[in-house]
XYZ file of C-alpha atoms in Angstrom:
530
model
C -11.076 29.548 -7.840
C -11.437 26.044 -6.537
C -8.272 23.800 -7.051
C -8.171 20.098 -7.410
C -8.221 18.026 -4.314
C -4.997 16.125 -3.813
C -4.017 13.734 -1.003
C 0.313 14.551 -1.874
C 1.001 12.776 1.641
C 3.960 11.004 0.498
C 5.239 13.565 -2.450
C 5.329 17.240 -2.382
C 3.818 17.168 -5.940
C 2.872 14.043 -7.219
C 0.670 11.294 -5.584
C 2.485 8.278 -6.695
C 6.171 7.568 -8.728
C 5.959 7.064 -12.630
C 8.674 4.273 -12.210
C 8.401 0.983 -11.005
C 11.074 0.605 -8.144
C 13.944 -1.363 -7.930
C 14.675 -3.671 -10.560
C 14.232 -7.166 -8.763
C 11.972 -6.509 -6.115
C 11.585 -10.418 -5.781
C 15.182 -10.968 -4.852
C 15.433 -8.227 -2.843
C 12.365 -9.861 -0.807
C 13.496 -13.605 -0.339
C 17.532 -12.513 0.058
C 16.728 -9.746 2.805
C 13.665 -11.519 4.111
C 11.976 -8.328 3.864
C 8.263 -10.323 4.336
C 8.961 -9.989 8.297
C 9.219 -6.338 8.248
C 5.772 -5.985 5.817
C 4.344 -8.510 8.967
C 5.150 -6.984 11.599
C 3.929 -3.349 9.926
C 0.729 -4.629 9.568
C -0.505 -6.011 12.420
C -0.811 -3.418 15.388
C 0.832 -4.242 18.779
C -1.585 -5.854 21.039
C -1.932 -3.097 23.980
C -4.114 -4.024 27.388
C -7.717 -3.802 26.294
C -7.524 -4.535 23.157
C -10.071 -7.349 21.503
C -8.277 -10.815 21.366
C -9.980 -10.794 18.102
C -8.057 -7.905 16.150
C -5.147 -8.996 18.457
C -1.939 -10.012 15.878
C -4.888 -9.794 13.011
C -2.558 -8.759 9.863
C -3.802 -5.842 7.876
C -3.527 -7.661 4.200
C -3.520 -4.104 2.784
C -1.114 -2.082 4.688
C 1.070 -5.365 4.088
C 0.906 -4.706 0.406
C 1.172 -1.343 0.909
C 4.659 -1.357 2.717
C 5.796 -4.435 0.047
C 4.790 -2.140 -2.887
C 6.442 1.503 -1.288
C 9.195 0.452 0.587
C 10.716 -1.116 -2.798
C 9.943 2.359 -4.725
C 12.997 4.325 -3.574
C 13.255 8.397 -3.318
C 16.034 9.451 -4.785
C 15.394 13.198 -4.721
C 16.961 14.523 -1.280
C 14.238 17.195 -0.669
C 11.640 14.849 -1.527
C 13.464 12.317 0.313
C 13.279 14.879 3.125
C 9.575 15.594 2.637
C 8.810 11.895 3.128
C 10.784 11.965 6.325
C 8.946 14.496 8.265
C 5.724 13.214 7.091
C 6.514 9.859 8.316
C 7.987 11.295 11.614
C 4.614 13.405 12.139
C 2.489 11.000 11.726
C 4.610 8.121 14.345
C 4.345 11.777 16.602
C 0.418 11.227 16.197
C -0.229 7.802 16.064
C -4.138 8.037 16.547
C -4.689 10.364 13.943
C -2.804 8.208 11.017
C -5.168 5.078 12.639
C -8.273 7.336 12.017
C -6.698 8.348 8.651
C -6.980 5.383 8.007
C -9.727 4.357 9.073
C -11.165 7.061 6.829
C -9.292 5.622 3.640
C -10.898 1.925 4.265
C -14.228 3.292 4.280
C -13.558 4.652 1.007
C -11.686 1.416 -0.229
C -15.050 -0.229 -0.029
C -16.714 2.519 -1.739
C -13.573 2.328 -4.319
C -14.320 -1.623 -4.387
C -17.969 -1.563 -4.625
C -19.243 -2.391 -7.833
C -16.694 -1.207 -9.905
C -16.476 2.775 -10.112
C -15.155 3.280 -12.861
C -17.411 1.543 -15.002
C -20.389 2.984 -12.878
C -18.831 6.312 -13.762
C -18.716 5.388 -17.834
C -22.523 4.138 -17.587
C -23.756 7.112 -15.722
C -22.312 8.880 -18.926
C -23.341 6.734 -21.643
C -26.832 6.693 -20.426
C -27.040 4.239 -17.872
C -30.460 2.530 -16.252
C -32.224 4.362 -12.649
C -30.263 1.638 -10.688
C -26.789 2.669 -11.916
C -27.237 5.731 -11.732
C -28.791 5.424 -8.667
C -25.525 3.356 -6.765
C -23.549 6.217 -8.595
C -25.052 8.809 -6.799
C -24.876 7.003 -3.488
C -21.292 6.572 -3.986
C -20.808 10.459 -4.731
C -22.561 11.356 -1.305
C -20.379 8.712 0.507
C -17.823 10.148 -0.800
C -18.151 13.603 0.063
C -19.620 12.551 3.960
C -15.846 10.777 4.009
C -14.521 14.391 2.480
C -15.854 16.098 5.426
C -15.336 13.683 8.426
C -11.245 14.240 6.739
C -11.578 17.604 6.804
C -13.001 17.973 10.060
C -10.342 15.857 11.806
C -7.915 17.461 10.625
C -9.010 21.018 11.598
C -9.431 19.648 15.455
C -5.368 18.486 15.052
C -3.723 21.862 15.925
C -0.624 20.539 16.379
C 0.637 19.558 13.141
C 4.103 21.052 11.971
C 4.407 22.894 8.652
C 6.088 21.490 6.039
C 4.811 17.981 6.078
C 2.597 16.049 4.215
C 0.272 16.247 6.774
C -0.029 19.398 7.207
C -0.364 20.269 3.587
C -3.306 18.047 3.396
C -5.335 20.196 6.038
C -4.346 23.447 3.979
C -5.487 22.185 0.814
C -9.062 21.018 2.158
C -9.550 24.622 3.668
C -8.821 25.950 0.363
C -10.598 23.436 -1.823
C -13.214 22.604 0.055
C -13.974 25.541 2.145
C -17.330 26.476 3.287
C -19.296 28.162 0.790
C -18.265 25.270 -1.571
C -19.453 22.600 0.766
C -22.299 24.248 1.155
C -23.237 24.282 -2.491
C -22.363 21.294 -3.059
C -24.735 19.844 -0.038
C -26.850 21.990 -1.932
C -27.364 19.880 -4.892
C -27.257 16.708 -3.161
C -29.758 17.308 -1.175
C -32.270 18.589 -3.859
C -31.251 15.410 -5.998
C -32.433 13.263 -2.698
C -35.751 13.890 -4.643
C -35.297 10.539 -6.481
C -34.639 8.886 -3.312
C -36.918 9.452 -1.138
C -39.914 10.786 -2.709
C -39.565 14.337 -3.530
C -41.691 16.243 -5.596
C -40.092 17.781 -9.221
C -41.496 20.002 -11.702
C -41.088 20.827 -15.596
C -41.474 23.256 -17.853
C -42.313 21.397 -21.154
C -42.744 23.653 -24.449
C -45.327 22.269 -27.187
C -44.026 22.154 -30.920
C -46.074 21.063 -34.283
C -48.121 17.718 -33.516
C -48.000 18.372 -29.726
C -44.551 17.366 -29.419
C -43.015 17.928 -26.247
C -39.687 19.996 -26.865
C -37.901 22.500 -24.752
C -37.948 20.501 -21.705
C -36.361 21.748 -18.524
C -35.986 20.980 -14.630
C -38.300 23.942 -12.849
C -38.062 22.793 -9.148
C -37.167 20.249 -6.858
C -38.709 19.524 -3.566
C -36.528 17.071 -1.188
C -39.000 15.488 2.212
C -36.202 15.331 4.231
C -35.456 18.972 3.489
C -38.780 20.422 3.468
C -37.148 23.365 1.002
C -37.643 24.090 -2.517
C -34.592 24.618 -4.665
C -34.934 26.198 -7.892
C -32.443 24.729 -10.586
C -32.902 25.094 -14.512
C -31.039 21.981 -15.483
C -31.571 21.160 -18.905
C -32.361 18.273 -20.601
C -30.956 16.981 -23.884
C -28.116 19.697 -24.202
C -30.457 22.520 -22.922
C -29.139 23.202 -19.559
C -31.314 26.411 -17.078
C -33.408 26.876 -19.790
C -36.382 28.874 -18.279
C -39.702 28.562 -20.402
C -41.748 31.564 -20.927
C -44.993 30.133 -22.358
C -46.456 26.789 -23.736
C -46.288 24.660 -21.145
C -48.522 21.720 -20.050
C -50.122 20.111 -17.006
C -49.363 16.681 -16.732
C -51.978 14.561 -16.242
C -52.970 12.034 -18.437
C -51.146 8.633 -17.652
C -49.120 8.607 -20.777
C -47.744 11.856 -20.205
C -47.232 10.846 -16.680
C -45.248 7.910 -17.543
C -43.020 10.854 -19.921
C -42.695 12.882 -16.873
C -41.010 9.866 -14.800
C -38.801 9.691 -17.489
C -38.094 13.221 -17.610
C -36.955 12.848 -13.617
C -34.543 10.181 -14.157
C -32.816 12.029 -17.127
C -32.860 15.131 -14.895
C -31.473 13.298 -12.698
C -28.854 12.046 -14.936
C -27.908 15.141 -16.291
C -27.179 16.621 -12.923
C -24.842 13.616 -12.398
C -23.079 14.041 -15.480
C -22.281 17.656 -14.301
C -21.266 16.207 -11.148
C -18.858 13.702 -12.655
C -15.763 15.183 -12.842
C -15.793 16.094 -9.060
C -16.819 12.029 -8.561
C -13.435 11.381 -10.589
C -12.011 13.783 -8.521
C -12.630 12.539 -5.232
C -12.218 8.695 -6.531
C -8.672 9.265 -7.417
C -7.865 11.175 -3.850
C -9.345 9.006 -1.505
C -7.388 5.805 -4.139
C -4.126 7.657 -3.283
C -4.987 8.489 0.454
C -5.565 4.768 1.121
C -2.463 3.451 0.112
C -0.295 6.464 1.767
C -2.119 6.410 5.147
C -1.702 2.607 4.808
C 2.080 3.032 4.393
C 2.373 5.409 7.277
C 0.222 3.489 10.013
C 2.543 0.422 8.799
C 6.077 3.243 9.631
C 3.908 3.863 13.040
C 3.104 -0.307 13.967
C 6.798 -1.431 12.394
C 7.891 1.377 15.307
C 5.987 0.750 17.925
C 6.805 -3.232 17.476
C 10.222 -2.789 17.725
C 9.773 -0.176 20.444
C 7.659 -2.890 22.343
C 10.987 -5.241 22.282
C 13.793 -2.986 22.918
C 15.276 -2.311 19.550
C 16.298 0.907 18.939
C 15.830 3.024 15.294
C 16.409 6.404 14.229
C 16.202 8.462 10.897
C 19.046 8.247 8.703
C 21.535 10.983 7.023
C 21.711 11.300 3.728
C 24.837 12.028 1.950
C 25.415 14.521 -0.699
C 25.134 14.113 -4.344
C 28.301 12.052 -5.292
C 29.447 11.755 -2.121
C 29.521 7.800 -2.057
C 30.464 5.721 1.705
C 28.554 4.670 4.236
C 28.529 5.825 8.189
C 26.632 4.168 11.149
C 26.480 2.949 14.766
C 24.447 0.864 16.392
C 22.954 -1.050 13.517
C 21.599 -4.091 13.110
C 19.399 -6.909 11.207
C 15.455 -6.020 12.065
C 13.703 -8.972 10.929
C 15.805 -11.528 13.056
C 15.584 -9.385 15.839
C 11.692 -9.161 15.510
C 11.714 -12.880 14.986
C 13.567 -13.439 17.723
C 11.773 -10.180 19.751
C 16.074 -9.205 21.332
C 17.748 -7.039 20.914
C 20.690 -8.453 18.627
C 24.048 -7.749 18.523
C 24.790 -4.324 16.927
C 27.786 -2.810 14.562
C 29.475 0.064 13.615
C 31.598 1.548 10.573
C 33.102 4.966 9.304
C 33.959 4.252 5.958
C 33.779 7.750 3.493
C 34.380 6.952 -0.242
C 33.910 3.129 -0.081
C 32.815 1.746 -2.775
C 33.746 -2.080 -1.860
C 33.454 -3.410 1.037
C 34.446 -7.198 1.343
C 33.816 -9.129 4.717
C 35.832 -12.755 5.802
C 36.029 -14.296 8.591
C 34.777 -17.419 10.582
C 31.670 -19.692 9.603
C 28.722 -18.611 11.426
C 30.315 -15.209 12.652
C 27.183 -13.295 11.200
C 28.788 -12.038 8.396
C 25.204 -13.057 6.319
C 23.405 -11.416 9.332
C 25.694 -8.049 8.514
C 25.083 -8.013 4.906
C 21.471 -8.095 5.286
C 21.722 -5.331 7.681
C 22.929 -2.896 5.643
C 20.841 -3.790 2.834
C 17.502 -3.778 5.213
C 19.105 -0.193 6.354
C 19.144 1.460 2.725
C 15.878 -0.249 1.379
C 14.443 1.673 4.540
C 15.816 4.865 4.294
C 15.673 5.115 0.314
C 11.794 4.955 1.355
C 11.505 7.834 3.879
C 11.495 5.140 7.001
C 13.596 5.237 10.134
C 16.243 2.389 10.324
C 17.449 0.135 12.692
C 20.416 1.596 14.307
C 21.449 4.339 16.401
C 23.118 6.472 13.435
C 22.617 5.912 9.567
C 24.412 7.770 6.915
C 25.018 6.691 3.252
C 24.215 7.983 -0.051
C 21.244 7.255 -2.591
C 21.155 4.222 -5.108
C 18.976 4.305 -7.880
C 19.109 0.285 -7.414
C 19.900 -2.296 -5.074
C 20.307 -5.895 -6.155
C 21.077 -8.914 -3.613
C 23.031 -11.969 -4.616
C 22.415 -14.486 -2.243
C 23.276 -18.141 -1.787
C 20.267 -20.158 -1.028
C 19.302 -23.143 0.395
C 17.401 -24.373 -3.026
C 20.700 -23.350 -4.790
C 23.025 -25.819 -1.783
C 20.628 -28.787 -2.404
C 21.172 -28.654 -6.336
C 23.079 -31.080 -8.021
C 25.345 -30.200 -10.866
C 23.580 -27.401 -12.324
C 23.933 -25.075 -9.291
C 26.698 -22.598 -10.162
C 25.001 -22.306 -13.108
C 21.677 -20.962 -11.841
C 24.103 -18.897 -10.069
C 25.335 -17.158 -12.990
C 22.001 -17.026 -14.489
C 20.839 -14.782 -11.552
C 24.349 -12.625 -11.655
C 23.248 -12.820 -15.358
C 19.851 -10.804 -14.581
C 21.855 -8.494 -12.229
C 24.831 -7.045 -14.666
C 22.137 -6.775 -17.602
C 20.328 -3.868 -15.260
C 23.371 -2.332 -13.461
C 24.248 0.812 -13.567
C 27.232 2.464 -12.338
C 25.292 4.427 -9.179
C 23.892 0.828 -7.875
C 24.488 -0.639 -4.982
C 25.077 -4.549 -5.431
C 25.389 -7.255 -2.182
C 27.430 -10.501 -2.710
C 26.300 -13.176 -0.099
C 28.773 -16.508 -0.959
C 28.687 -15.906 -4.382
C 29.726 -18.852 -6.301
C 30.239 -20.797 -3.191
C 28.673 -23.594 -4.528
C 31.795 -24.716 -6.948
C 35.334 -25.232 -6.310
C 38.045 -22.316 -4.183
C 39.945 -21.607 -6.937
C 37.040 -21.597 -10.150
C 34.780 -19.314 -7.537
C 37.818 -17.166 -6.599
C 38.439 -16.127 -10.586
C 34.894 -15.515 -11.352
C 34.697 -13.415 -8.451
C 37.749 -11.532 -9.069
C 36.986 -10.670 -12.740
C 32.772 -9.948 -11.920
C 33.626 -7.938 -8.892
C 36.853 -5.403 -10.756
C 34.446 -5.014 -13.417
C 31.329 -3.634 -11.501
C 34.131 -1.496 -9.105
C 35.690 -0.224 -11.912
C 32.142 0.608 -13.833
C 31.609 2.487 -10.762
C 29.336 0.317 -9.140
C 29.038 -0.568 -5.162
C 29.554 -3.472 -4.296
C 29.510 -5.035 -0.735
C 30.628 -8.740 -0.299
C 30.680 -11.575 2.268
C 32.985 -14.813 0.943
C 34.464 -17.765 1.912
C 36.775 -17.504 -1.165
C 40.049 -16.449 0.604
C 42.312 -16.523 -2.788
C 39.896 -13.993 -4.162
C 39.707 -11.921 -0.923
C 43.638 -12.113 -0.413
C 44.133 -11.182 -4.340
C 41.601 -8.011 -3.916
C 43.445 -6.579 -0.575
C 47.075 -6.654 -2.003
C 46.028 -4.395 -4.063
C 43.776 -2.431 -2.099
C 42.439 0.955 -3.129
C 41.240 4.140 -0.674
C 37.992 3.279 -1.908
C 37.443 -0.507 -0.618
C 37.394 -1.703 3.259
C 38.165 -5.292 4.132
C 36.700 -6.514 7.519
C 36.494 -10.249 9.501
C 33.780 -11.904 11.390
C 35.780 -11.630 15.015
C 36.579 -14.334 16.830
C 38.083 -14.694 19.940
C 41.115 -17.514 20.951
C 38.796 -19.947 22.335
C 36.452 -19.808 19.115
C 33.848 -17.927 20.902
C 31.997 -15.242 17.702
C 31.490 -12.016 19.051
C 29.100 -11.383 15.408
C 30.947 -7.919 15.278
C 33.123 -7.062 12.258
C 35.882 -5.406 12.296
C 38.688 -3.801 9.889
C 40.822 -6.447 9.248
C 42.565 -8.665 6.380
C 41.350 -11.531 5.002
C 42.904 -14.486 7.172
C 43.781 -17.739 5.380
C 40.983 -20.183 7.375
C 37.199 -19.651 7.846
C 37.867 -21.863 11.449
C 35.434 -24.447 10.030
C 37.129 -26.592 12.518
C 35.504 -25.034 15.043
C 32.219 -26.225 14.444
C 33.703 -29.245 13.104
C 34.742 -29.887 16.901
C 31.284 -28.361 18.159
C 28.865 -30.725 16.744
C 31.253 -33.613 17.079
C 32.144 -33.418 20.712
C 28.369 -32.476 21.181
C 27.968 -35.687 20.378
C 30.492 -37.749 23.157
C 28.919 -38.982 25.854
């Protein structure tokens, strides 16, 4: 028996997640500056011979596409898992996802044209010859989509089991095999009859008054097939109802007029049998778009960075309740996109941590590390590679950002508290297997006043079980947290060498008692001598 057809590219079960993703996608966004990572997935790398018209063009779709999945995590390590090889297929077969694709735009604007859904309530409710009509030629677009899939698939042979891919071709040799296609051909092709001219006949019983009653569909003729199909489709809840006598030759043009009538609700009652294949196929080829937009984004993100040097790899993922974090090599994507280098690159072992504060000198790239790791987890809780050489951490059901601004620097007095107002947001939505990042936090009042609130905000998420990862400029509250240091929390600085120079690595260290803002104090002022 013939299953439903499901696209399941992205989940072994389920086309899309029930919940809605992280809990302030919006912050996440604007504090990570996640928008140059949805750009540069959706615009293709321009390669020699390509048009200078498509050249840089952004794909508006895939861009939402990547914006809405990358903030949905995975938090299921076999599903997880799944997502991974299906990602790392299809950047192993980059022309096939870009004909995927291509496949799952057609049917976008067959999805977008008119309004389906409401065609597919009107075909029902009794809708006029034109609806019913554009229904029908959506149906057959559908299905010439259907086997165009199908049939590039089958010529892939190289696809590995146990991916999303993979899957896919399985289920349209089982679903939509040969005999059904057939069929189904069958009785779109005999309905072309309303199209194109065919030729239909009835058989029509006569009651008391010479009332027509007992009418049903005898044959159907299609031109462009030149064969005659015989299908007993009732009409008005009489469906291969085969008359045995009383019927009628219509001729009169009255009766003709009836008989034109009796096509179209022939017509329309072969559609309504055919409608809950059309709802099938509408809410595939709806999933299919988005996930073969998401992984031709994972194939143009790669092949971007690829173009410019940076490196990327899949990450590890750590056991169930096995909190840290592990990686070499990593570094912040969307400057180094901006910037098309290769930036400079860190590393960390630290199992169990739970807190991770980082001091250090003013413009040392502590900001630049923070969003690293952040950028890092947002990609890998979504089945992506991530920008470093090795990646291994655990999963977070959330991740919220806390970043100082440049709206919240030029405020007057009411900045710290639109501060707290975001933190606000934040600790009503916590939970204790979160992941929180502290960019200057409360930066914007005085040392001491910042130091306190940070103290008492940041022992109460660590001891709730929360992890949180911080970058300050608030050396009482830094000093205060590693005297009384725990296995769990790793303190690092922003290096910098004797003669000022920053290195931007970090490295295990205590908090020192001066962010060297004299250094740049002395950099733009004796820029300035002449």
């Amino acid at each position: 028996m013939r299953g439903k057809i499901h696209s399941y590219l992205l989940y072994p079960d389920m086309e899309l997640a029930q919940g809605a993703g992280y809990g302030q996608k919006d912050e996440l966004n604007k504090d990570l500056n996640l928008k140059v990572i949805f750009q540069a997935a959706s615009r293709p790398v321009w390669k020699k011979g390509d048009s200078l018209k498509t050249a840089e063009k952004e794909d508006f779709y895939i861009y939402d596409a990547m914006k809405r999945l990358m903030l949905i995590p995975v938090l299921d390590k076999d599903t997880l898992g799944y997502r991974q090889r299906v990602v790392k297929t299809a950047i192993e077969h980059p022309e096939l996802i870009k004909q995927m694709y291509g496949i799952g735009q057609k049917a976008g604007k067959l999805l977008e044209q008119g309004g389906i859904r409401g065609k597919e309530q009107r075909a029902r409710a009794g809708a006029g010859s034109g609806e019913i009509l554009g229904t029908y030629e959506l149906l057959c677009g559908f299905v010439g989509l259907l086997k165009e899939l199908k049939g590039l698939l089958e010529a892939e042979e190289n696809l590995p089991e146990g991916n999303g891919l993979h899957d896919l071709k399985i289920r349209l040799e089982e679903n939509y095999g040969e005999e059904f296609a057939k069929g189904l051909d069958g009785i779109l092709g005999d309905m072309e009859f309303f199209t194109k001219g065919g030729k239909s006949s009835f058989l029509v019983g006569v009651g008391a008054g010479m009332k027509f009653e007992r009418i049903a569909l005898h044959t159907i003729h299609s031109d462009s097939s030149q064969e005659e199909s015989r299908k007993a489709v009732g009409v008005g809840g009489i469906l291969r109802q085969m008359l045995k006598s009383g019927t009628v030759a219509m001729t009169e043009e009255t009766v003709l007029r009836e008989a034109k009538q009796f096509e179209t609700e022939a017509f329309r009652a072969v559609l309504a049998w055919l409608m809950p294949f059309f709802g099938e196929l509408t809410e595939f080829f709806d999933a299919f778009r988005l996930h073969t937009a998401f992984l031709l984004g994972c194939v143009q993100l790669l092949e971007r960075m690829e173009s410019i040097g940076l490196s990327a790899a899949f990450p590890t993922v750590r056991e169930n309740g096995a909190a840290g974090i592990r990686f070499v090599g990593l570094y912040e994507p969307s400057m180094a996109i901006l910037m098309r280098m290769h930036p400079v690159s860190n590393a960390l072992d630290a199992h169990g941590c739970r807190l991770l504060v980082v001091t250090g000198a003013n413009q040392g790239g502590k900001s630049t590390y923070l969003r690293s790791l952040g950028i890092a987890q947002i990609m890998m809780q979504c089945g992506m590679f991530v920008p470093a050489a090795q990646f291994e951490s655990c999963l977070y059901c959330n991740v919220f950002t806390h970043f100082t601004r440049r709206e919240d620097q030029s405020m007057n007095s009411g900045r710290l508290d639109e501060e707290l107002r975001r933190m606000d947001a934040i600790v009503r939505q916590v939970t204790r297997d979160s992941l929180v990042l502290l960019n200057e936090s409360f930066a914007t009042t005085t040392e001491k006043e910042g130091s306190v609130i940070a103290k008492e905000l940041v022992a109460a998420l660590y001891e709730s079980g929360v992890t949180v990862g911080m970058v300050t400029h608030l050396l009482a509250f830094a000093q205060a947290m590693y005297a009384k240091r725990e296995e769990p929390m790793v303190f690092l600085r922003a290096e910098r060498r004797e003669d000022g120079t920053r290195t931007y690595r970090m490295v295990e260290a205590a908090p020192e008692n001066t962010s060297f803002g004299l250094d740049l104090y002395e950099e733009l002022v004796g820029g300035r001598e002449t």
